[in-house]
CSV table of C-alpha atoms in Angstrom, one decimal:
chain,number,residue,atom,x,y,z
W,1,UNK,CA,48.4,27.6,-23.3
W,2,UNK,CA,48.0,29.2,-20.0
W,3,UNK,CA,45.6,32.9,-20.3
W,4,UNK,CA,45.1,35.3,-18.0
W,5,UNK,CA,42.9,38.3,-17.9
W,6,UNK,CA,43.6,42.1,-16.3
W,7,UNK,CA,46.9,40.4,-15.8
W,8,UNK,CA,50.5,42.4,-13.5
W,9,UNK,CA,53.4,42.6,-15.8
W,10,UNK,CA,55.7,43.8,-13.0
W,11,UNK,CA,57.7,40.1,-12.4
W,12,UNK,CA,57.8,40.1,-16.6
W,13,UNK,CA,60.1,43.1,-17.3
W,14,UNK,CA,62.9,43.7,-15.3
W,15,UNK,CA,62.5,47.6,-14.6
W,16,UNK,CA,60.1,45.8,-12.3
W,17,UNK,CA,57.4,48.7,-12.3
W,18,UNK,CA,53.8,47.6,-11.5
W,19,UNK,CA,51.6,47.9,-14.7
W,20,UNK,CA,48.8,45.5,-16.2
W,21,UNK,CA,47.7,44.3,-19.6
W,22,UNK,CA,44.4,43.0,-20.7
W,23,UNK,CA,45.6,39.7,-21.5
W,24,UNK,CA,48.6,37.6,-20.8
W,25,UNK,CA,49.0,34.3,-23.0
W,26,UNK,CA,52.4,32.4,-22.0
W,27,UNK,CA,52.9,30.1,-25.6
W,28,UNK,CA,54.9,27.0,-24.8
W,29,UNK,CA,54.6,26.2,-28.8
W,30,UNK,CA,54.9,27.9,-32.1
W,31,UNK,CA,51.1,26.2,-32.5
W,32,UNK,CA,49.9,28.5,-29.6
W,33,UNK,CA,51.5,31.6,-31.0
W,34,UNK,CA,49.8,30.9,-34.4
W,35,UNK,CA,46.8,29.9,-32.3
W,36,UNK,CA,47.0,33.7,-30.5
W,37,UNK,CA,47.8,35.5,-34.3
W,38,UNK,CA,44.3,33.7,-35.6
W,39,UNK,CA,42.1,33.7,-32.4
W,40,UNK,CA,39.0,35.8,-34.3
W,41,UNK,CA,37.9,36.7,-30.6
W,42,UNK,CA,41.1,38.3,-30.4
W,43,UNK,CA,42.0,39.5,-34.2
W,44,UNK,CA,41.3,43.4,-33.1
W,45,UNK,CA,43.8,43.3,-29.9
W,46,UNK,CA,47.4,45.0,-29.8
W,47,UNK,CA,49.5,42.3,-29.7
W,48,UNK,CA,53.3,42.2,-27.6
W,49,UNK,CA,55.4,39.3,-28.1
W,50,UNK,CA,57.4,39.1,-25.0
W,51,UNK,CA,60.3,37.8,-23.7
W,52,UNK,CA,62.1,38.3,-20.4
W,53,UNK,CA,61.1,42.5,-21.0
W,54,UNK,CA,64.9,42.9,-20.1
W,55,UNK,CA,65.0,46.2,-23.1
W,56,UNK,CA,61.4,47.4,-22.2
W,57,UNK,CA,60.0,50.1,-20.1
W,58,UNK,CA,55.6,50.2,-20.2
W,59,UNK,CA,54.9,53.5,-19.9
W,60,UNK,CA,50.8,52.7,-19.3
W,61,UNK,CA,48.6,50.1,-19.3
W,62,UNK,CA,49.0,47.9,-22.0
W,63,UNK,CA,45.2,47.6,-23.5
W,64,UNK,CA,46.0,44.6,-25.8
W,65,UNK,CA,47.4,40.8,-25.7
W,66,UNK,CA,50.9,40.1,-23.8
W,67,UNK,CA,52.3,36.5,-25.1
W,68,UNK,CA,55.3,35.3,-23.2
W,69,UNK,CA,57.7,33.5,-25.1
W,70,UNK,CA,58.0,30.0,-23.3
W,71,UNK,CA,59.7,28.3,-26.5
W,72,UNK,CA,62.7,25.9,-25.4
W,73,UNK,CA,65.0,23.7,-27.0
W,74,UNK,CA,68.4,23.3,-28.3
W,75,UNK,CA,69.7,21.1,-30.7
W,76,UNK,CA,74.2,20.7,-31.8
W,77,UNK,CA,75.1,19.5,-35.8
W,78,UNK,CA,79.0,19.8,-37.0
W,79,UNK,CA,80.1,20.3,-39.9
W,80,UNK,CA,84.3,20.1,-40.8
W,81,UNK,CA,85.1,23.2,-39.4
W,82,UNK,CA,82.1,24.6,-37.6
W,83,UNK,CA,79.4,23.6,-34.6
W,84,UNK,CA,75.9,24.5,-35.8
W,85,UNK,CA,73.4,25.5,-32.7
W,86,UNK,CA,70.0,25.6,-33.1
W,87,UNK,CA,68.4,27.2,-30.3
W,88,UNK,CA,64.3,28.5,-29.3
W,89,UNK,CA,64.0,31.7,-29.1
W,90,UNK,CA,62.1,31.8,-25.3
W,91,UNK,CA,65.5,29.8,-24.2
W,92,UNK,CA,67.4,32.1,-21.6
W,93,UNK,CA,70.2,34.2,-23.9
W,94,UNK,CA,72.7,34.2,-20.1
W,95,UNK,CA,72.2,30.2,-19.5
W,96,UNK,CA,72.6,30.0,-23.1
W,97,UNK,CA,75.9,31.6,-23.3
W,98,UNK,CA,77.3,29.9,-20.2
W,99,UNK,CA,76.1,26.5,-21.3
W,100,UNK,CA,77.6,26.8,-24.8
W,101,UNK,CA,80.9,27.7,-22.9
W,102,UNK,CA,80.8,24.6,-20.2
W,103,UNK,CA,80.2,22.3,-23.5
W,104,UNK,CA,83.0,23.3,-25.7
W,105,UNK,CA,80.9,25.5,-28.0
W,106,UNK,CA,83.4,28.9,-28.2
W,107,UNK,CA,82.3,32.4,-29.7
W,108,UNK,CA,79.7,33.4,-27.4
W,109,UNK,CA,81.5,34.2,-23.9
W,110,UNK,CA,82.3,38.0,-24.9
W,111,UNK,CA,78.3,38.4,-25.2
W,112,UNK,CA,77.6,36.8,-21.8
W,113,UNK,CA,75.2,37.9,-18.8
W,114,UNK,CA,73.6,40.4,-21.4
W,115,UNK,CA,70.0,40.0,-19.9
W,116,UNK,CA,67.1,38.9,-22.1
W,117,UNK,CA,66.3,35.6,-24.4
W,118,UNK,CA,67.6,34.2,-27.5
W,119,UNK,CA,65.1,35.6,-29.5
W,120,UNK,CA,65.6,38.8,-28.8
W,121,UNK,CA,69.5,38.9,-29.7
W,122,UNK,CA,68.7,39.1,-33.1
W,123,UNK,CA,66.1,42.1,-32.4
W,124,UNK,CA,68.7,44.2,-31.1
W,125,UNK,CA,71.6,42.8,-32.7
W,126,UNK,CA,73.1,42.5,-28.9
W,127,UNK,CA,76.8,43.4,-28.7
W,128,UNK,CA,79.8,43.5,-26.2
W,129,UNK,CA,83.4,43.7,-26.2
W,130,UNK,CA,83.9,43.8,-29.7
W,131,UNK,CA,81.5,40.9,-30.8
W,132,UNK,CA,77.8,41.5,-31.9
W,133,UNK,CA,74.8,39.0,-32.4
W,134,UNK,CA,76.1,39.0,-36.4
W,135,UNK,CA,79.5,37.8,-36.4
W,136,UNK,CA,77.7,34.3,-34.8
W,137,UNK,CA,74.4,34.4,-36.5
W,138,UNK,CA,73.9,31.6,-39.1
W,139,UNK,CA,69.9,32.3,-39.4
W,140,UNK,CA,66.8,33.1,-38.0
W,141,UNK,CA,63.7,31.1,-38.4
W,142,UNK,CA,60.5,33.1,-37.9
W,143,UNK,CA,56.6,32.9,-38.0
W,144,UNK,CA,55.3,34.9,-40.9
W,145,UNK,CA,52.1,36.2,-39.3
W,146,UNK,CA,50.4,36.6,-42.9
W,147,UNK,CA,50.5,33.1,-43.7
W,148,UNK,CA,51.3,31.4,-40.7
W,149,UNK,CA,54.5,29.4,-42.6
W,150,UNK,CA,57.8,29.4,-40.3
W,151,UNK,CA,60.3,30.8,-43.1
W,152,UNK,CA,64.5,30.9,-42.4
W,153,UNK,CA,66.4,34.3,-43.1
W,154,UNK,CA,70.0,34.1,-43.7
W,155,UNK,CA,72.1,36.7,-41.2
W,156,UNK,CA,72.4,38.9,-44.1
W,157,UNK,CA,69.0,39.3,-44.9
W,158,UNK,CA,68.5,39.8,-41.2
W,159,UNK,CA,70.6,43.1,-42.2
W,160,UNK,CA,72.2,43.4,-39.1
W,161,UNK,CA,72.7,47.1,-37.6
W,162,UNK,CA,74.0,48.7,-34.7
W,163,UNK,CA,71.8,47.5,-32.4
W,164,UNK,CA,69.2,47.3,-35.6
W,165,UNK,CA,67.6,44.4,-37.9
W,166,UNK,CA,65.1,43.8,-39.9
W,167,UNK,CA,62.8,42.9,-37.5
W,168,UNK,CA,63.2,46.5,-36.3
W,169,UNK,CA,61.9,47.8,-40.0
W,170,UNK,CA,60.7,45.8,-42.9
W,171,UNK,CA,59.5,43.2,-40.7
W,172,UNK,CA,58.6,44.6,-37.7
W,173,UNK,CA,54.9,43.1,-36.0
W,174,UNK,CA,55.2,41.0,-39.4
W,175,UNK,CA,56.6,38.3,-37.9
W,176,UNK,CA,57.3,36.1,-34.5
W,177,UNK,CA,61.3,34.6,-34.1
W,178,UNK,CA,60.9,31.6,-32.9
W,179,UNK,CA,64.7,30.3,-33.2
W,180,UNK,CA,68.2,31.2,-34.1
W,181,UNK,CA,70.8,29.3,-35.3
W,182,UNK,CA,74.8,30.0,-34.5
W,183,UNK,CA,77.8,29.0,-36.4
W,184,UNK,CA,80.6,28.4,-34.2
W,185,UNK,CA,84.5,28.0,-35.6
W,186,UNK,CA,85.7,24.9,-34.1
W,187,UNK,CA,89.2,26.6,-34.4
W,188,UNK,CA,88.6,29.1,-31.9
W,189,UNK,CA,90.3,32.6,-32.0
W,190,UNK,CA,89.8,35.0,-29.1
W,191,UNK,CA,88.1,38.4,-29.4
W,192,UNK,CA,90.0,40.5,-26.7
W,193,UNK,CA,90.5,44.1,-28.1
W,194,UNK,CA,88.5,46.0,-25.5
W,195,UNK,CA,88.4,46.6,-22.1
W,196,UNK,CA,89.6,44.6,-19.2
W,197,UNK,CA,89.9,41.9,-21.7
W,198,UNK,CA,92.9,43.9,-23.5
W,199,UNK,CA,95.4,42.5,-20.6
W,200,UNK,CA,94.6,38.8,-21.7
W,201,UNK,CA,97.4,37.2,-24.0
W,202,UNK,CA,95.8,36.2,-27.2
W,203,UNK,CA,98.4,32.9,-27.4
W,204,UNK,CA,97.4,31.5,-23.6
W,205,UNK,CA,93.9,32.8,-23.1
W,206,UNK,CA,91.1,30.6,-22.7
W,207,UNK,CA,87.4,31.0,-23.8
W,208,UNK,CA,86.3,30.1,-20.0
W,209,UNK,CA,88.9,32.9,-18.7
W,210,UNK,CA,87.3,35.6,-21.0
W,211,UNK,CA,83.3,33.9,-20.1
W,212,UNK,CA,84.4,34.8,-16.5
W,213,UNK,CA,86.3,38.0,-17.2
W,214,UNK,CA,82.9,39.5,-19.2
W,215,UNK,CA,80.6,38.1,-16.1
W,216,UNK,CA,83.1,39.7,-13.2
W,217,UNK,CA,83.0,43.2,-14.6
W,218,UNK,CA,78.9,43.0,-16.2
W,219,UNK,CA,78.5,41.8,-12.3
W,220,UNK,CA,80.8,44.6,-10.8
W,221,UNK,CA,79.3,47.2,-13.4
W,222,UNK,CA,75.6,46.7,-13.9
W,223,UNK,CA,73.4,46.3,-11.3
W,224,UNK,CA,71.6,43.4,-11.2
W,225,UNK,CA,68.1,43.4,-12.4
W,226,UNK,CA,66.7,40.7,-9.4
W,227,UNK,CA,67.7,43.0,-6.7
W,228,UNK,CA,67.2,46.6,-8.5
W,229,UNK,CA,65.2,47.1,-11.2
W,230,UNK,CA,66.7,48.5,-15.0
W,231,UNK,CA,67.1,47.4,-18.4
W,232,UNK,CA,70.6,47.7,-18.9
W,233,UNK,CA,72.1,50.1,-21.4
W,234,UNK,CA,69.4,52.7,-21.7
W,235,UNK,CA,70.3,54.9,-24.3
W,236,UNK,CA,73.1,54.0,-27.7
W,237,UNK,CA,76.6,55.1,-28.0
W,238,UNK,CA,76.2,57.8,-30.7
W,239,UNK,CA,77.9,58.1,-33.7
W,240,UNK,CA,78.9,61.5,-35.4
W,241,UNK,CA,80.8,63.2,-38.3
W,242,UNK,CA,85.3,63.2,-38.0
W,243,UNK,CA,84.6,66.9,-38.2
W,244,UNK,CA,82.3,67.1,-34.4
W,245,UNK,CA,84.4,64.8,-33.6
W,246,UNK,CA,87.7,66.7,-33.8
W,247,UNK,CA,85.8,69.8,-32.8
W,248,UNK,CA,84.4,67.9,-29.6
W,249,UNK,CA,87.5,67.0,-29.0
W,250,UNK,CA,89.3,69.8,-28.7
W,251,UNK,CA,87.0,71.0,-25.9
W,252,UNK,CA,87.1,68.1,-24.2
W,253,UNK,CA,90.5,65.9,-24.4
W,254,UNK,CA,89.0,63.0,-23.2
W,255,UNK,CA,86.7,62.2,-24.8
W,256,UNK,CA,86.1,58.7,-25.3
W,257,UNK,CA,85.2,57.3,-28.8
W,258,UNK,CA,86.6,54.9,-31.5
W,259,UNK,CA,86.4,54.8,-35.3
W,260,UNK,CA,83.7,52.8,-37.1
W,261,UNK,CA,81.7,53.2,-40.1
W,262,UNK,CA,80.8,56.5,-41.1
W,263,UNK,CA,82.3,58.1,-38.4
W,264,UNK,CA,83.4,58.1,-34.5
W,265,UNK,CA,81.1,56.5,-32.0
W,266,UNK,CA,81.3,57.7,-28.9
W,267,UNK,CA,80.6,56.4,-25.6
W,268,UNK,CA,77.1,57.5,-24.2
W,269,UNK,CA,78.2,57.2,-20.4
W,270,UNK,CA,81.1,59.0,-20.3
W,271,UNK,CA,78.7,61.9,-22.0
W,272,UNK,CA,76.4,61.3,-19.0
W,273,UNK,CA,79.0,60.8,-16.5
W,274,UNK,CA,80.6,64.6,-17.3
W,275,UNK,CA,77.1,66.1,-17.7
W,276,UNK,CA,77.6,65.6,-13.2
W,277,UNK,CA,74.5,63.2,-13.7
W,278,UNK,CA,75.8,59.8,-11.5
W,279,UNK,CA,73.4,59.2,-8.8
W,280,UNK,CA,70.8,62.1,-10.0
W,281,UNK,CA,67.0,61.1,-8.9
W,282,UNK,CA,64.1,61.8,-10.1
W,283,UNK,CA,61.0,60.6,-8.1
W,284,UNK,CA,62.1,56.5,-7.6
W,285,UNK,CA,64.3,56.8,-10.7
W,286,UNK,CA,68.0,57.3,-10.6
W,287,UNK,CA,71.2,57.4,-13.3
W,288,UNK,CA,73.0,54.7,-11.6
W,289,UNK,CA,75.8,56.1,-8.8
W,290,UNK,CA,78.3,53.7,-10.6
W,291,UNK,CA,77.0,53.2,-14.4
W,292,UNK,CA,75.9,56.6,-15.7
W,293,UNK,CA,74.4,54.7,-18.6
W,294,UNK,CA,71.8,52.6,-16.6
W,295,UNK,CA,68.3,53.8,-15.4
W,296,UNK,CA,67.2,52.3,-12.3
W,297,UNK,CA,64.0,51.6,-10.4
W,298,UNK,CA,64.9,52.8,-6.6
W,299,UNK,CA,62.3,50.1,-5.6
W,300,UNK,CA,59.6,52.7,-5.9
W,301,UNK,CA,59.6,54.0,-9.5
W,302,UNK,CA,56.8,54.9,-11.9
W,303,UNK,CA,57.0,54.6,-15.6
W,304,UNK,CA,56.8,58.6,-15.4
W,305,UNK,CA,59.7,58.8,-13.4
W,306,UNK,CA,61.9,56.6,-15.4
W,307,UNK,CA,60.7,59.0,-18.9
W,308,UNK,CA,61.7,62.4,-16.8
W,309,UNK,CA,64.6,61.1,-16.0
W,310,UNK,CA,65.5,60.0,-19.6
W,311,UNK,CA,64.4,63.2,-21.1
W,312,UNK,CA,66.3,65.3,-18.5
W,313,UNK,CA,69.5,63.5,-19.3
W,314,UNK,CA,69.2,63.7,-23.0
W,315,UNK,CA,68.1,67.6,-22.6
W,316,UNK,CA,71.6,67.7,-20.5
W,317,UNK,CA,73.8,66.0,-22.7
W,318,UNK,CA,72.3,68.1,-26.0
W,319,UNK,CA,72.6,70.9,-24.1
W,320,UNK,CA,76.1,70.7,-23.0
W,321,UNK,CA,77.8,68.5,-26.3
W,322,UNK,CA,75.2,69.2,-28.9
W,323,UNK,CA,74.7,65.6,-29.2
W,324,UNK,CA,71.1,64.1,-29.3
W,325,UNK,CA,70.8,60.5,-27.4
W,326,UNK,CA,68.9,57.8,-28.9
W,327,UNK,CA,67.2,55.3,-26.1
W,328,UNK,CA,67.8,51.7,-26.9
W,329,UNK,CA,65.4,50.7,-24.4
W,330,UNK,CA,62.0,50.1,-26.1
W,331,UNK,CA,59.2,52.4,-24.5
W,332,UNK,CA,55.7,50.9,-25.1
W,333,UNK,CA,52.6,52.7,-24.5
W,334,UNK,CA,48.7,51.7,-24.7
W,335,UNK,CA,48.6,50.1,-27.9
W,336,UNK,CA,52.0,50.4,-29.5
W,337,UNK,CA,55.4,51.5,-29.3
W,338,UNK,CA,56.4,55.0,-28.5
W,339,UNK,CA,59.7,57.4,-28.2
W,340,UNK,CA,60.9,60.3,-26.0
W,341,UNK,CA,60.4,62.4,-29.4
W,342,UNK,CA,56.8,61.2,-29.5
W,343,UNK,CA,56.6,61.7,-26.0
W,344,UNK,CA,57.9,65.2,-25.4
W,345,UNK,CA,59.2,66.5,-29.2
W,346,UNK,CA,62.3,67.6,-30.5
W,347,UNK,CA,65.3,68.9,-28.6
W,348,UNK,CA,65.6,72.6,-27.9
């Protein structure tokens, strides 16, 4: 277990913006996280569990313990109809993905090149192109931090969100996930209802042709986080009433949304896109010139920078749609986690 003191977390979060922690463990075993959780020496510090920091933007100093999540491993069962992965959470969720596609292990390809590890899949309930995290998910073992047991939740008690868990609620800073496990249908059907992959034929497609599909247009739409830093989505599609819905959308005919559950979500770029806010800059942060729903670091961006610009685009899009944005990238501040509502209050 590898400690260091006063310790740079710019090369562990992939907005890439220089800021420091007291303490920085990297735990290579589940017996050095509970080692970390029982230290007394270090009982009293904020604690982070960290993976790649691809959904999370330090807004200060963090004056407590960072523990990177180094946990590897992957084990393959079967079962009649079904290929059972169990997978460490500090394994890398893009290799993952790829890997399960080169081996013959379908289901996974419309979630690939989402940045971020294993464990945090689950946290978020990642989703793309029609599939989420849940629609795999068998289970999730975790570390209770109480009593130091690893304990397995089945996906429903996980109770999957959008982009929400458990682990976001009842059990958040309760426990540590320290591996998931996937359920796979050996008979694999493909998942191509949106987007680019809508032109595939469901009877000829491959699992490899819509693995490559998903990484061409991530690659031709995102930027990538080595060369410029972000976090990917920064803020949720919202979802509102039939009634704003028809209203909104006889202002604006194209509106972009689709039907779910308990109303229509709609997409959070296109909101951005026709607030004009493409390529605006604030300090080193800019709304991406091609992907108005990524935040990036211009190479020279402070934390303070990337919340103006966040808040300024969610005043705008209020402003214009009456539609309040919700960030899905996770803002922490000295000690714990914060919000642009903690940070600068309610919408005017």
């Amino acid at each position: 277990m590898q400690i260091q003191t006063n310790a740079s977390l710019r090369s562990h979060h992939t907005f890439s913006i220089e800021q420091s922690c007291d303490m920085l463990v990297e735990a290579s075993s589940i017996e050095d996280i509970q080692q970390v959780y029982s230290n007394p020496d270090w009982q009293a510090m904020p604690k982070l569990m960290l993976g790649k920091g691809s959904n999370m933007l330090f807004i200060e100093p963090f004056q407590g313990l960072v523990i990177l999540n180094k946990l590897r491993g992957t084990t393959v069962t079967e079962s009649e109809h079904y290929w059972h992965l169990h997978v460490a959470s500090g394994e890398d969720w893009p290799n993952f993905v790829r890997w399960s596609v080169e081996q013959g292990y379908f289901g996974l390809e419309n979630l690939a090149l989402i940045p971020g590890c294993v464990g945090s899949a689950p946290i978020q309930n990642i989703g793309a192109y029609g599939k989420e995290l849940k629609d795999v998910c068998e289970y999730v073992d975790v570390l209770e931090l109480n009593s130091f047991e690893v304990k397995r939740l089945s996906a429903e008690e996980c109770q999957f969100g959008y982009r929400d868990s458990i682990f976001k609620h009842a059990l958040y800073e309760k426990v540590v996930i320290v591996a998931v496990g996937f359920k796979l249908e050996k008979k694999w059907q493909p998942h191509i209802e949106y987007g680019p992959l809508k032109a595939f034929d469901a009877n000829t497609v491959s699992a490899k042709e819509v693995f490559e599909q998903v990484c061409q247009v991530r690659m031709e739409k995102l930027p990538d986080p080595t060369v410029t830093g972000n976090a990917g989505s920064f803020f949720k599609n919202p979802v509102i009433s039939e009634l704003q819905y028809q209203q909104l959308l006889a202002q604006y005919p194209n509106l972009v949304a689709y039907a779910v559950e308990g109303g229509m979500k709609l997409a959070a770029g296109w909101l951005i896109d026709n607030c004009q806010l493409k390529g605006l800059t604030l300090g080193g942060a800019q709304v991406h010139p091609n992907q108005a729903l990524v935040l990036v670091n211009q190479g020279h961006a402070t934390a303070q920078d990337v919340v103006d610009l966040a808040d300024h685009v969610r005043q705008t899009v209020w402003q214009k749609y009456g539609i309040e944005l919700e960030h899905e990238v996770r803002f922490m501040g000295k000690t714990q986690e914060t919000n642009l509502l903690e940070l600068r209050g309610a919408l005017k």
